[in-house]
Coordinates of C-alpha atoms and ligand atoms in Angstrom, one line a residue:
Chain F
M841 CA 48.2 -31.0 -87.4
V842 CA 46.4 -28.2 -85.6
H843 CA 48.2 -29.0 -82.5
S844 CA 51.7 -29.0 -83.9
A845 CA 51.1 -25.7 -85.5
R846 CA 50.3 -24.2 -82.1
V847 CA 53.4 -25.7 -80.5
V848 CA 55.5 -24.0 -83.1
A849 CA 53.7 -20.7 -82.8
L850 CA 54.6 -20.4 -79.1
P851 CA 58.3 -19.9 -79.2
N852 CA 57.8 -17.6 -82.2
L853 CA 55.7 -15.3 -80.1
K854 CA 58.4 -15.1 -77.5
T855 CA 61.1 -14.1 -79.9
A856 CA 59.0 -11.5 -81.7
P857 CA 59.7 -8.4 -79.6
P858 CA 63.5 -8.5 -80.0
A859 CA 63.2 -9.0 -83.7
Q860 CA 61.0 -5.9 -83.9
Q861 CA 63.6 -3.9 -82.0
A862 CA 66.3 -5.1 -84.3
V863 CA 64.4 -3.7 -87.2
L864 CA 63.7 -0.4 -85.4
H865 CA 67.2 0.4 -84.3
P866 CA 69.0 0.9 -87.6
L867 CA 66.2 3.2 -88.7
A868 CA 66.1 5.3 -85.5
P869 CA 69.5 6.2 -84.0
K870 CA 69.6 5.6 -80.2
P871 CA 69.5 9.2 -78.8
V872 CA 66.5 10.0 -80.9
S873 CA 64.7 6.8 -79.9
V874 CA 65.2 7.6 -76.2
L875 CA 64.0 11.1 -76.7
S876 CA 61.0 10.0 -78.7
R877 CA 60.2 7.5 -75.9
V878 CA 60.3 10.2 -73.3
V879 CA 58.1 12.3 -75.5
R880 CA 55.7 9.3 -75.9
I881 CA 55.5 8.6 -72.2
G882 CA 55.0 12.4 -71.6
T883 CA 52.2 12.5 -74.1
G884 CA 50.7 9.4 -72.4
I885 CA 50.7 11.1 -69.0
V886 CA 49.2 14.3 -70.5
T887 CA 46.4 12.5 -72.3
Q888 CA 45.7 10.6 -69.1
L889 CA 45.8 13.6 -66.7
A890 CA 44.6 16.4 -68.9
P891 CA 40.8 15.6 -69.0
P892 CA 40.3 15.4 -65.2
V893 CA 42.6 18.4 -64.5
L894 CA 40.7 20.5 -67.1
T895 CA 37.3 19.4 -65.8
I896 CA 38.3 20.3 -62.2
A897 CA 39.6 23.6 -63.3
F898 CA 36.4 24.3 -65.3
L899 CA 34.2 23.4 -62.3
L900 CA 36.3 25.6 -60.0
I901 CA 36.0 28.5 -62.3
L902 CA 32.2 28.0 -62.7
W903 CA 31.9 27.8 -58.9
Q904 CA 34.0 30.9 -58.5
M905 CA 31.7 32.8 -60.9
L906 CA 28.5 31.6 -59.4
A907 CA 29.5 32.3 -55.8
S908 CA 31.3 35.6 -56.2
S909 CA 28.2 37.8 -56.1
P910 CA 28.0 39.6 -52.8
T911 CA 24.6 38.1 -52.1
S912 CA 25.7 34.5 -52.5
A913 CA 25.0 32.2 -49.5
L914 CA 28.0 30.0 -50.2
P915 CA 31.6 31.0 -50.3
S916 CA 33.6 31.0 -53.6
P917 CA 36.8 28.8 -53.8
M918 CA 39.0 31.8 -53.3
R919 CA 37.1 32.7 -50.2
V920 CA 37.3 29.1 -48.9
I921 CA 41.0 29.2 -49.2
G922 CA 41.2 32.6 -47.6
E923 CA 38.9 31.9 -44.6
S924 CA 40.1 28.3 -43.9
W925 CA 43.8 28.9 -44.6
E926 CA 44.6 27.8 -41.1
I927 CA 43.1 24.3 -41.3
I928 CA 44.3 23.8 -44.8
V929 CA 48.0 24.4 -44.1
D930 CA 48.1 22.8 -40.6
P931 CA 46.3 19.4 -40.9
F932 CA 48.6 18.0 -38.1
K933 CA 47.8 20.6 -35.5
V934 CA 47.4 19.2 -32.0
G935 CA 45.1 21.3 -29.7
N936 CA 42.6 20.9 -26.9
G937 CA 39.5 18.8 -27.1
I938 CA 38.1 18.8 -30.6
D939 CA 40.4 21.6 -31.7
Q940 CA 42.6 19.2 -33.8
G941 CA 44.1 19.3 -37.3
L942 CA 41.9 17.6 -40.0
F943 CA 44.4 14.8 -40.3
W944 CA 43.6 13.7 -36.7
H945 CA 39.8 14.0 -37.2
V946 CA 40.1 11.8 -40.3
T947 CA 42.3 9.3 -38.4
A948 CA 39.8 9.1 -35.6
S949 CA 37.0 8.3 -38.1
L950 CA 39.2 5.8 -39.9
V951 CA 40.0 4.0 -36.7
R952 CA 36.2 3.6 -35.9
V953 CA 35.7 2.4 -39.5
A954 CA 38.6 0.0 -39.2
Y955 CA 37.0 -1.6 -36.0
G956 CA 33.5 -1.8 -37.4
Y957 CA 34.5 -2.9 -40.9
T958 CA 36.9 -5.6 -39.7
L959 CA 34.2 -7.0 -37.5
A960 CA 31.7 -6.8 -40.4
A961 CA 34.2 -8.6 -42.7
I962 CA 34.9 -11.4 -40.3
V963 CA 31.2 -11.9 -39.4
G964 CA 30.0 -11.3 -42.9
I965 CA 32.3 -13.8 -44.5
G966 CA 31.9 -16.3 -41.8
V967 CA 28.2 -16.3 -41.7
G968 CA 28.1 -16.0 -45.5
V969 CA 30.1 -19.2 -45.9
L970 CA 27.8 -21.1 -43.5
L971 CA 24.7 -19.8 -45.2
G972 CA 25.9 -20.5 -48.7
Q973 CA 26.5 -24.1 -47.7
S974 CA 23.0 -24.7 -46.4
T975 CA 20.0 -24.2 -48.7
L976 CA 17.7 -24.5 -45.7
A977 CA 19.4 -21.8 -43.6
M978 CA 19.5 -19.6 -46.6
R979 CA 15.8 -20.0 -47.2
G980 CA 15.0 -19.1 -43.6
L981 CA 17.4 -16.2 -43.1
D982 CA 17.5 -14.6 -46.5
P983 CA 14.2 -12.7 -46.1
V984 CA 15.3 -11.5 -42.7
F985 CA 18.6 -10.1 -44.1
Q986 CA 16.9 -8.6 -47.1
V987 CA 14.7 -6.6 -44.7
L988 CA 17.5 -5.7 -42.2
R989 CA 19.9 -4.5 -44.9
T990 CA 17.4 -1.8 -46.1
I991 CA 17.4 -0.1 -42.7
P992 CA 19.3 3.2 -43.0
P993 CA 22.5 3.3 -40.9
L994 CA 21.4 6.2 -38.7
A995 CA 18.2 4.4 -37.8
W996 CA 20.3 1.9 -35.8
L997 CA 22.0 4.7 -33.8
P998 CA 19.4 5.3 -31.1
L999 CA 19.1 1.6 -30.5
S1000 CA 22.8 1.2 -30.4
L1001 CA 23.2 4.2 -28.0
A1002 CA 20.6 2.7 -25.7
A1003 CA 22.4 -0.7 -25.7
F1004 CA 26.0 0.5 -25.3
R1005 CA 25.4 3.9 -23.4
D1006 CA 28.6 5.3 -25.1
G1007 CA 29.4 7.0 -28.3
Q1008 CA 32.5 5.0 -29.4
P1009 CA 31.0 1.5 -29.4
S1010 CA 27.8 2.8 -30.8
A1011 CA 29.5 4.3 -33.8
I1012 CA 31.5 1.1 -34.3
F1013 CA 28.2 -0.9 -34.1
V1014 CA 26.6 1.3 -36.7
I1015 CA 29.5 0.8 -39.1
F1016 CA 29.3 -2.9 -38.5
I1017 CA 25.6 -3.3 -39.0
T1018 CA 25.7 -1.1 -42.1
S1019 CA 28.5 -2.9 -43.9
V1020 CA 27.9 -6.5 -42.8
W1021 CA 24.9 -7.1 -45.1
P1022 CA 26.5 -6.7 -48.6
I1023 CA 29.5 -8.7 -47.4
L1024 CA 27.4 -11.5 -46.0
I1025 CA 24.9 -11.7 -48.9
N1026 CA 27.6 -11.5 -51.6
T1027 CA 29.7 -14.2 -49.9
S1028 CA 26.8 -16.6 -49.6
V1029 CA 25.8 -16.0 -53.2
G1030 CA 29.4 -16.7 -54.2
I1031 CA 29.4 -20.0 -52.3
R1032 CA 26.1 -21.1 -53.8
N1033 CA 27.4 -20.2 -57.3
I1034 CA 30.4 -22.6 -57.0
P1035 CA 29.8 -24.7 -60.1
Q1036 CA 28.8 -28.3 -59.5
D1037 CA 31.7 -29.3 -61.7
Y1038 CA 34.2 -27.9 -59.2
R1039 CA 32.4 -29.8 -56.4
N1040 CA 32.6 -33.0 -58.4
V1041 CA 36.3 -32.5 -59.0
A1042 CA 36.8 -32.1 -55.2
K1043 CA 34.7 -35.3 -54.6
V1044 CA 36.6 -37.4 -57.1
L1045 CA 39.9 -36.2 -55.5
R1046 CA 38.5 -36.8 -52.1
L1047 CA 39.6 -33.4 -50.9
S1048 CA 39.1 -32.9 -47.1
P1049 CA 36.8 -30.2 -45.9
I1050 CA 39.8 -28.0 -45.1
E1051 CA 41.3 -28.6 -48.6
F1052 CA 37.9 -28.0 -50.2
F1053 CA 37.7 -24.7 -48.3
T1054 CA 41.2 -23.4 -49.2
R1055 CA 41.6 -24.9 -52.7
I1056 CA 38.1 -24.5 -54.1
M1057 CA 35.7 -22.5 -52.0
V1058 CA 37.9 -19.5 -51.3
P1059 CA 39.3 -18.9 -54.8
A1060 CA 35.8 -19.5 -56.3
T1061 CA 34.2 -17.1 -54.0
V1062 CA 36.8 -14.3 -53.6
P1063 CA 35.4 -12.2 -56.5
H1064 CA 32.0 -12.2 -55.0
M1065 CA 33.4 -11.5 -51.5
F1066 CA 35.3 -8.5 -52.8
T1067 CA 32.2 -7.1 -54.5
G1068 CA 30.6 -7.2 -51.0
L1069 CA 33.7 -5.9 -49.2
R1070 CA 33.8 -2.9 -51.7
I1071 CA 30.2 -2.0 -51.3
G1072 CA 30.7 -2.4 -47.5
I1073 CA 33.6 0.0 -47.2
G1074 CA 31.7 2.6 -49.1
L1075 CA 28.7 2.3 -46.8
S1076 CA 30.9 2.4 -43.7
W1077 CA 32.4 5.7 -44.7
L1078 CA 28.9 7.1 -45.5
A1079 CA 27.7 5.9 -42.1
I1080 CA 30.6 7.1 -40.0
V1081 CA 30.4 10.7 -41.1
A1082 CA 26.7 10.8 -40.3
A1083 CA 27.0 8.9 -37.0
E1084 CA 29.8 11.1 -35.7
M1085 CA 27.6 14.2 -36.3
L1086 CA 25.3 12.9 -33.6
I1087 CA 27.8 11.3 -31.3
G1088 CA 30.5 14.1 -31.0
G1089 CA 34.1 13.8 -30.0
V1090 CA 37.1 13.8 -32.4
G1091 CA 36.1 12.7 -35.9
I1092 CA 35.5 14.3 -39.3
G1093 CA 31.7 14.0 -38.9
F1094 CA 31.6 15.9 -35.7
F1095 CA 34.1 18.4 -37.2
I1096 CA 31.6 19.2 -39.9
W1097 CA 28.7 19.5 -37.4
D1098 CA 30.8 21.8 -35.2
A1099 CA 31.7 23.9 -38.1
W1100 CA 28.1 24.2 -39.1
N1101 CA 27.2 25.3 -35.5
S1102 CA 29.9 28.0 -35.7
S1103 CA 28.8 29.0 -39.2
L1104 CA 32.2 28.2 -40.6
I1105 CA 30.9 27.2 -44.1
S1106 CA 34.4 27.3 -45.6
D1107 CA 35.7 24.8 -43.0
I1108 CA 32.9 22.5 -44.0
I1109 CA 33.9 22.6 -47.6
V1110 CA 37.5 21.8 -46.8
A1111 CA 36.3 18.9 -44.7
L1112 CA 34.1 17.6 -47.5
V1113 CA 37.1 17.5 -49.8
Y1114 CA 38.9 15.3 -47.2
V1115 CA 35.8 13.1 -46.8
G1116 CA 35.6 12.6 -50.6
V1117 CA 39.2 11.9 -51.1
V1118 CA 39.4 9.4 -48.2
G1119 CA 36.3 7.6 -49.4
F1120 CA 37.8 7.4 -52.9
V1121 CA 41.1 6.0 -51.5
L1122 CA 39.2 3.4 -49.3
D1123 CA 37.2 2.2 -52.3
R1124 CA 40.2 1.9 -54.5
S1125 CA 42.3 0.2 -51.9
I1126 CA 39.7 -2.6 -51.4
A1127 CA 39.3 -2.9 -55.2
A1128 CA 43.1 -3.1 -55.6
I1129 CA 43.4 -5.9 -53.0
G1130 CA 40.5 -7.7 -54.6
H1131 CA 42.1 -7.3 -58.0
L1132 CA 45.4 -8.7 -56.7
L1133 CA 43.8 -11.7 -55.1
T1134 CA 41.5 -12.6 -58.0
R1135 CA 44.1 -12.4 -60.7
G1136 CA 43.3 -15.2 -63.1
T1137 CA 39.9 -16.1 -61.7
A1138 CA 38.1 -13.0 -62.9
A1139 CA 38.6 -14.0 -66.5
Q1140 CA 36.5 -17.1 -66.2
Chain C
M812 CA 35.0 -62.3 -62.7
A813 CA 34.7 -59.0 -64.5
Y814 CA 37.0 -56.1 -63.6
L815 CA 34.1 -53.7 -63.4
K816 CA 30.5 -54.9 -63.0
I817 CA 27.4 -52.7 -63.2
D818 CA 24.9 -54.9 -61.6
H819 CA 21.1 -54.4 -62.0
V820 CA 21.4 -50.7 -61.6
G821 CA 18.3 -48.5 -61.6
I822 CA 17.9 -44.9 -60.5
A823 CA 14.9 -42.6 -60.1
F824 CA 14.9 -38.9 -59.4
Q825 CA 12.4 -37.1 -57.3
R826 CA 11.5 -33.6 -58.2
A827 CA 8.6 -31.5 -57.1
G828 CA 6.7 -34.6 -55.9
A829 CA 7.0 -36.4 -59.2
T830 CA 9.3 -39.4 -59.6
T831 CA 11.1 -40.1 -62.9
E832 CA 12.7 -43.4 -63.4
V833 CA 15.8 -42.6 -65.5
L834 CA 17.6 -46.0 -65.6
R835 CA 16.2 -49.5 -65.1
D836 CA 18.1 -52.8 -64.8
V837 CA 21.4 -51.7 -66.4
N838 CA 23.9 -54.6 -66.5
L839 CA 27.4 -54.3 -67.9
S840 CA 30.6 -56.2 -67.3
I841 CA 33.9 -54.7 -68.4
E842 CA 37.3 -56.4 -68.5
K843 CA 40.6 -54.9 -67.6
S844 CA 42.1 -52.7 -70.4
E845 CA 38.8 -52.7 -72.3
Y846 CA 37.7 -49.6 -74.1
V847 CA 33.9 -49.4 -73.9
S848 CA 31.8 -46.7 -75.4
I849 CA 28.2 -45.8 -74.4
I850 CA 26.1 -44.3 -77.1
G851 CA 22.5 -43.2 -77.0
H852 CA 20.2 -40.2 -77.7
S853 CA 20.5 -37.1 -75.7
G854 CA 18.9 -37.3 -72.3
C855 CA 18.6 -41.0 -72.2
G856 CA 20.8 -41.3 -69.1
K857 CA 24.4 -41.8 -70.3
S858 CA 25.9 -39.3 -68.0
T859 CA 23.8 -40.7 -65.2
V860 CA 25.4 -44.2 -65.7
L861 CA 28.8 -42.7 -65.7
N862 CA 28.1 -40.7 -62.5
I863 CA 26.9 -43.8 -60.8
V864 CA 30.2 -45.6 -61.7
A865 CA 32.1 -42.5 -60.5
G866 CA 30.2 -42.6 -57.2
L867 CA 28.8 -39.1 -57.7
L868 CA 25.3 -40.5 -57.8
E869 CA 23.8 -43.3 -55.6
P870 CA 21.7 -45.8 -57.6
S871 CA 18.2 -46.6 -56.3
Q872 CA 18.7 -50.2 -57.1
G873 CA 21.6 -52.5 -57.7
G874 CA 25.3 -51.5 -57.4
V875 CA 28.7 -51.2 -59.0
L876 CA 31.5 -53.6 -58.3
L877 CA 35.2 -52.8 -59.1
E878 CA 37.5 -55.7 -58.7
G879 CA 34.8 -57.5 -56.8
R880 CA 34.3 -54.8 -54.3
A881 CA 31.2 -52.6 -54.1
V882 CA 31.9 -48.9 -55.0
S883 CA 30.6 -46.3 -52.6
G884 CA 31.2 -42.7 -53.1
P885 CA 33.6 -41.0 -55.5
G886 CA 37.4 -41.6 -55.5
P887 CA 40.5 -41.2 -57.5
D888 CA 40.5 -44.9 -58.6
R889 CA 37.6 -43.8 -61.0
A890 CA 38.9 -40.6 -62.6
V891 CA 36.4 -38.6 -64.5
V892 CA 37.0 -36.3 -67.5
F893 CA 33.8 -34.2 -67.3
Q894 CA 31.7 -33.1 -70.2
N895 CA 33.1 -29.5 -70.0
H896 CA 36.7 -30.0 -68.9
S897 CA 36.1 -28.5 -65.4
L898 CA 39.6 -27.2 -64.8
L899 CA 39.9 -24.8 -61.9
P900 CA 40.3 -21.4 -63.5
W901 CA 42.5 -20.0 -60.7
L902 CA 45.2 -22.6 -61.1
T903 CA 47.6 -22.9 -64.0
V904 CA 47.6 -26.0 -66.2
R905 CA 50.4 -27.6 -64.1
E906 CA 48.8 -26.7 -60.8
N907 CA 45.5 -28.3 -62.0
V908 CA 47.3 -31.6 -62.6
E909 CA 49.5 -31.2 -59.5
L910 CA 46.4 -30.8 -57.2
A911 CA 45.4 -34.3 -58.3
V912 CA 48.9 -35.8 -58.1
N913 CA 49.6 -34.3 -54.7
K914 CA 46.3 -35.5 -53.3
V915 CA 46.7 -39.1 -54.7
F916 CA 50.4 -39.7 -54.1
R917 CA 51.2 -37.6 -51.0
G918 CA 53.1 -39.9 -48.6
K919 CA 53.7 -42.4 -51.4
R920 CA 56.1 -40.5 -53.6
S921 CA 58.6 -37.8 -52.9
K922 CA 58.0 -34.2 -53.9
A923 CA 60.4 -34.5 -56.8
E924 CA 58.8 -37.7 -58.0
R925 CA 55.4 -36.0 -57.9
R926 CA 56.6 -33.1 -59.9
D927 CA 58.1 -35.4 -62.5
W928 CA 54.9 -37.3 -62.7
T929 CA 52.9 -34.2 -63.3
R930 CA 55.3 -33.2 -66.0
H931 CA 55.2 -36.7 -67.5
N932 CA 51.4 -36.7 -67.8
L933 CA 51.4 -33.2 -69.3
E934 CA 53.9 -34.5 -71.9
L935 CA 51.7 -37.5 -72.6
V936 CA 48.9 -35.2 -73.9
H937 CA 51.5 -32.8 -75.4
M938 CA 50.6 -29.9 -73.1
A939 CA 53.9 -29.5 -71.2
H940 CA 54.7 -26.3 -73.2
A941 CA 51.7 -24.5 -71.7
E942 CA 52.1 -25.6 -68.1
N943 CA 52.2 -22.1 -66.7
K944 CA 49.1 -20.9 -68.6
R945 CA 45.7 -20.6 -67.0
P946 CA 42.7 -22.4 -68.5
H947 CA 41.2 -19.2 -70.0
E948 CA 44.5 -18.7 -72.0
I949 CA 44.3 -22.0 -73.8
S950 CA 41.9 -23.4 -76.4
G951 CA 39.0 -25.8 -75.8
G952 CA 41.0 -28.8 -77.2
M953 CA 43.9 -27.9 -74.9
K954 CA 41.7 -27.7 -71.9
Q955 CA 40.2 -31.1 -72.6
R956 CA 43.8 -32.5 -72.9
V957 CA 44.7 -31.1 -69.6
G958 CA 41.5 -32.7 -68.2
I959 CA 42.7 -36.0 -69.6
A960 CA 46.2 -35.5 -68.2
R961 CA 44.7 -34.8 -64.7
A962 CA 42.6 -37.9 -64.9
L963 CA 45.5 -40.1 -66.2
A964 CA 47.8 -38.7 -63.5
M965 CA 45.7 -40.2 -60.8
E966 CA 46.5 -43.7 -62.1
P967 CA 42.9 -44.7 -62.0
K968 CA 41.7 -48.2 -62.2
I969 CA 39.1 -47.0 -64.6
L970 CA 38.9 -43.8 -66.7
L971 CA 35.5 -42.3 -67.2
L972 CA 35.2 -39.9 -70.2
D973 CA 31.9 -38.0 -70.6
E974 CA 31.8 -36.8 -74.2
P975 CA 35.4 -35.7 -73.9
F976 CA 35.5 -34.4 -77.5
G977 CA 31.9 -33.2 -77.7
A978 CA 32.6 -29.4 -77.8
L979 CA 35.5 -29.5 -80.3
D980 CA 35.9 -28.9 -84.0
A981 CA 36.4 -31.9 -86.3
L982 CA 40.1 -31.5 -86.7
T983 CA 41.0 -31.1 -83.1
R984 CA 38.6 -33.9 -82.2
A985 CA 40.3 -36.3 -84.6
H986 CA 43.7 -35.3 -83.3
L987 CA 42.6 -35.9 -79.7
Q988 CA 41.0 -39.2 -80.6
D989 CA 44.4 -40.4 -82.0
Q990 CA 46.1 -39.2 -78.8
V991 CA 43.7 -41.1 -76.5
M992 CA 44.0 -44.3 -78.7
E993 CA 47.8 -44.0 -78.5
I994 CA 47.7 -43.6 -74.7
H995 CA 45.3 -46.5 -74.3
G996 CA 47.5 -48.6 -76.5
R997 CA 50.6 -47.7 -74.4
L998 CA 49.1 -47.8 -70.9
G999 CA 46.3 -50.3 -71.3
N1000 CA 43.8 -48.3 -69.3
T1001 CA 40.3 -49.5 -68.7
I1002 CA 38.0 -46.8 -70.2
I1003 CA 34.3 -46.0 -70.4
M1004 CA 33.6 -43.2 -72.8
I1005 CA 30.3 -41.6 -73.5
T1006 CA 29.7 -40.3 -77.0
H1007 CA 27.1 -39.1 -79.5
D1008 CA 29.4 -39.8 -82.4
V1009 CA 29.0 -43.1 -84.2
D1010 CA 32.4 -42.9 -86.0
E1011 CA 34.2 -42.0 -82.8
A1012 CA 32.6 -45.0 -81.0
V1013 CA 33.6 -47.5 -83.7
L1014 CA 37.1 -46.1 -84.2
L1015 CA 38.0 -46.1 -80.5
S1016 CA 36.1 -48.9 -78.8
D1017 CA 36.4 -52.6 -78.2
R1018 CA 32.7 -52.6 -77.4
I1019 CA 29.9 -50.3 -78.1
V1020 CA 27.0 -50.3 -75.6
M1021 CA 23.8 -48.8 -77.0
M1022 CA 21.2 -47.4 -74.7
T1023 CA 17.5 -47.3 -75.3
N1024 CA 15.6 -44.1 -74.9
G1025 CA 14.4 -43.0 -71.5
P1026 CA 12.5 -43.0 -69.3
A1027 CA 13.6 -46.2 -67.7
A1028 CA 16.4 -46.5 -70.2
T1029 CA 18.6 -49.6 -70.3
I1030 CA 21.2 -51.3 -72.5
G1031 CA 19.6 -52.2 -75.8
E1032 CA 22.6 -53.8 -77.5
D1033 CA 26.2 -54.6 -76.8
L1034 CA 28.4 -54.7 -79.9
R1035 CA 31.9 -56.0 -80.1
V1036 CA 34.2 -54.2 -82.5
D1037 CA 36.8 -56.8 -83.7
L1038 CA 39.3 -54.4 -85.3
E1039 CA 43.0 -54.9 -84.8
R1040 CA 45.0 -52.2 -82.9
P1041 CA 46.6 -49.9 -83.6
R1042 CA 43.8 -48.5 -85.7
R1043 CA 44.3 -45.8 -88.3
R1044 CA 41.3 -43.9 -89.4
L1045 CA 42.4 -43.7 -93.1
E1046 CA 42.9 -47.4 -93.4
L1047 CA 39.5 -48.2 -92.0
V1048 CA 37.5 -46.4 -94.7
G1049 CA 36.9 -49.5 -96.8
N1050 CA 37.1 -52.0 -94.0
T1051 CA 34.1 -54.3 -93.8
T1052 CA 34.2 -54.9 -90.0
Y1053 CA 34.3 -51.2 -89.5
N1054 CA 31.5 -50.5 -91.9
D1055 CA 29.3 -53.3 -90.5
A1056 CA 29.8 -52.0 -86.9
R1057 CA 29.0 -48.5 -88.1
A1058 CA 25.9 -49.7 -89.8
A1059 CA 24.7 -51.7 -86.8
V1060 CA 25.0 -48.7 -84.5
L1061 CA 23.3 -46.4 -87.0
E1062 CA 20.5 -48.9 -87.4
F1063 CA 20.0 -49.1 -83.7
L1064 CA 19.9 -45.3 -83.2
Y1065 CA 18.0 -44.2 -86.2
A1066 CA 15.7 -47.2 -87.2
R1067 CA 14.9 -49.1 -84.0
H1068 CA 15.4 -46.4 -81.3
R1069 CA 14.7 -43.1 -82.9
A1070 CA 15.0 -39.9 -80.8
P1071 CA 11.6 -39.9 -78.9
T1072 CA 10.7 -36.3 -79.8
L1073 CA 12.7 -33.8 -81.8
A1074 CA 12.2 -31.2 -79.1
A1075 CA 13.9 -33.4 -76.5
Ligands
LIG1651 N1 19.8 -34.7 -60.6 C1 18.8 -35.0 -61.4 N2 17.5 -34.8 -61.0 C2 16.5 -35.0 -61.8 N3 16.6 -35.5 -63.1 C3 17.8 -35.7 -63.5 C4 19.0 -35.5 -62.7 N4 20.1 -35.8 -63.5 C5 19.6 -36.2 -64.7 N5 18.2 -36.2 -64.7 C6 17.4 -36.6 -65.8 O1 17.9 -37.8 -66.3 C7 17.8 -37.9 -67.7 C8 19.2 -38.4 -68.2 O2 20.1 -37.4 -68.0 P1 21.6 -37.6 -68.4 O3 22.3 -36.3 -68.1 O4 22.2 -38.8 -67.9 O5 21.5 -37.7 -70.0 P2 22.6 -37.9 -71.1 O6 22.3 -39.2 -71.8 O7 23.9 -37.8 -70.5 O8 22.3 -36.7 -72.1 P3 23.3 -35.9 -73.0 O9 23.7 -36.8 -74.1 O10 22.5 -34.7 -73.4 O11 24.5 -35.5 -72.1 C9 17.4 -36.6 -68.2 O12 16.1 -36.6 -68.6 C10 17.6 -35.7 -67.0 O13 16.6 -34.7 -67.0
LIG1652 MG1 25.5 -36.3 -70.6

């Protein structure tokens, strides 16, 4: 009884929207309905965008008021725009040495992050999978990792400079060592949390190790993995800016350091806006990829 | 020669230095196409028996013979419907069944045949209409039906059901019991089902195996239910065979082998 009621309910659901429209149309003539739809979408966008836009405007005005006294140590937004107009309008400038547009500085930093982070993702996921499979290895290595992961990124830098004797690989190593821990730990936790039921299903079906890996382990662990990957990308970006300040060369971190040495406070503020926006985009990109890959699993 | 023979099976678990003997000297012979229920108080070791037959647990003593051959390790010839459906949440209903079908019949049947077979088994449990839904989008009873379809689709020699209707409301439960009875009547599967429910055991089974309380639980009584098939629950209300069987099981569970402690 219960069952047949459900079967009937399903097609009904599918036909419901057209029926609704049929009721709406005679009441609302077409041009008006299109107009009202445009208005509705417009209102939607406004209600979505208005709060952040208003908040930012408010903060800018507050900043302008606080920093406009002649004794203020920091420039007001208007002064930032005035003083740093050159770097704001020409992010693609190509010059000598570190005299490059901000776009190129950010790109240089992103390339370092890409190397270090990719390495961290490969090693973190690989070792995480192995560790999650073995209780013994986990018991032995977990305390070591828990200690290592609390070491601040920059504390690795001297060691890494001593080992590599060069800025570029040192920076990449710092990115790697910073972001590998959350990826590794979350992956192994994900593997260990695969419910026994799924393992039993795999056993009854006699899935091969490769089939078990692709059909059960990866989908069951992907949400955990992406938690780690997302924390990792955030840490990478934090670390690269700091590391570049000490290493030099082209990069947004060194750009900030250089601006500080030349007392160009306005340039620093513009650079900070870039750092913030790029960090935000990185975080959201990883989250979006994770969301795409975990569709359907997250709900369980 | 019995189709399935559980032969002097015993099992003990070691935990934190202490050994608990859960099963001792369990003997059971099951014929082909027989529907056998195992009933007993919670924690006595019913799931453990089933897992040993499935090959998911290794007995400490004795062994299991299927068609005269010793069982070692799990395999699709002994399909399990687990206590909590255990569908893979990232696969759709159809993909869950397909995973089993492709694994068991790859190389034996063409792709089209395998697809039809998946579809056929979903139709058998009346779930074909929801084949593209994911497990979290369907009800508990529907999930259990998909679990049954997945098990049936493997064409197992023996179907192992661990409290398949345990988590369902009474109406859905009755409906699913009817469906399983109908499938059993049509396909003649050999089935072992674990249950807590006396009425369910009597209605569905050819034999009811009653387990004593643990530790070292074993089979206390083996009752044959001589009711003609197909059975209809409404017609059995006043039936003496039905009522006698029911009384015998109740007597075993609540007079002779009461639950050891209420806390357990
Ligand atoms: N892997 C294990 N290690 C240790 N003890 C176990 C293990 N599996 C089961 N047991 C113990 O064996 C006993 C029987 O467990 P089992 O799951 O077979 O009971 P059950 O009859 O299926 O109970 P229920 O009706 O509640 O499902 C329990 O006391 C349980 O604690
Ligand atoms: Mg159980």
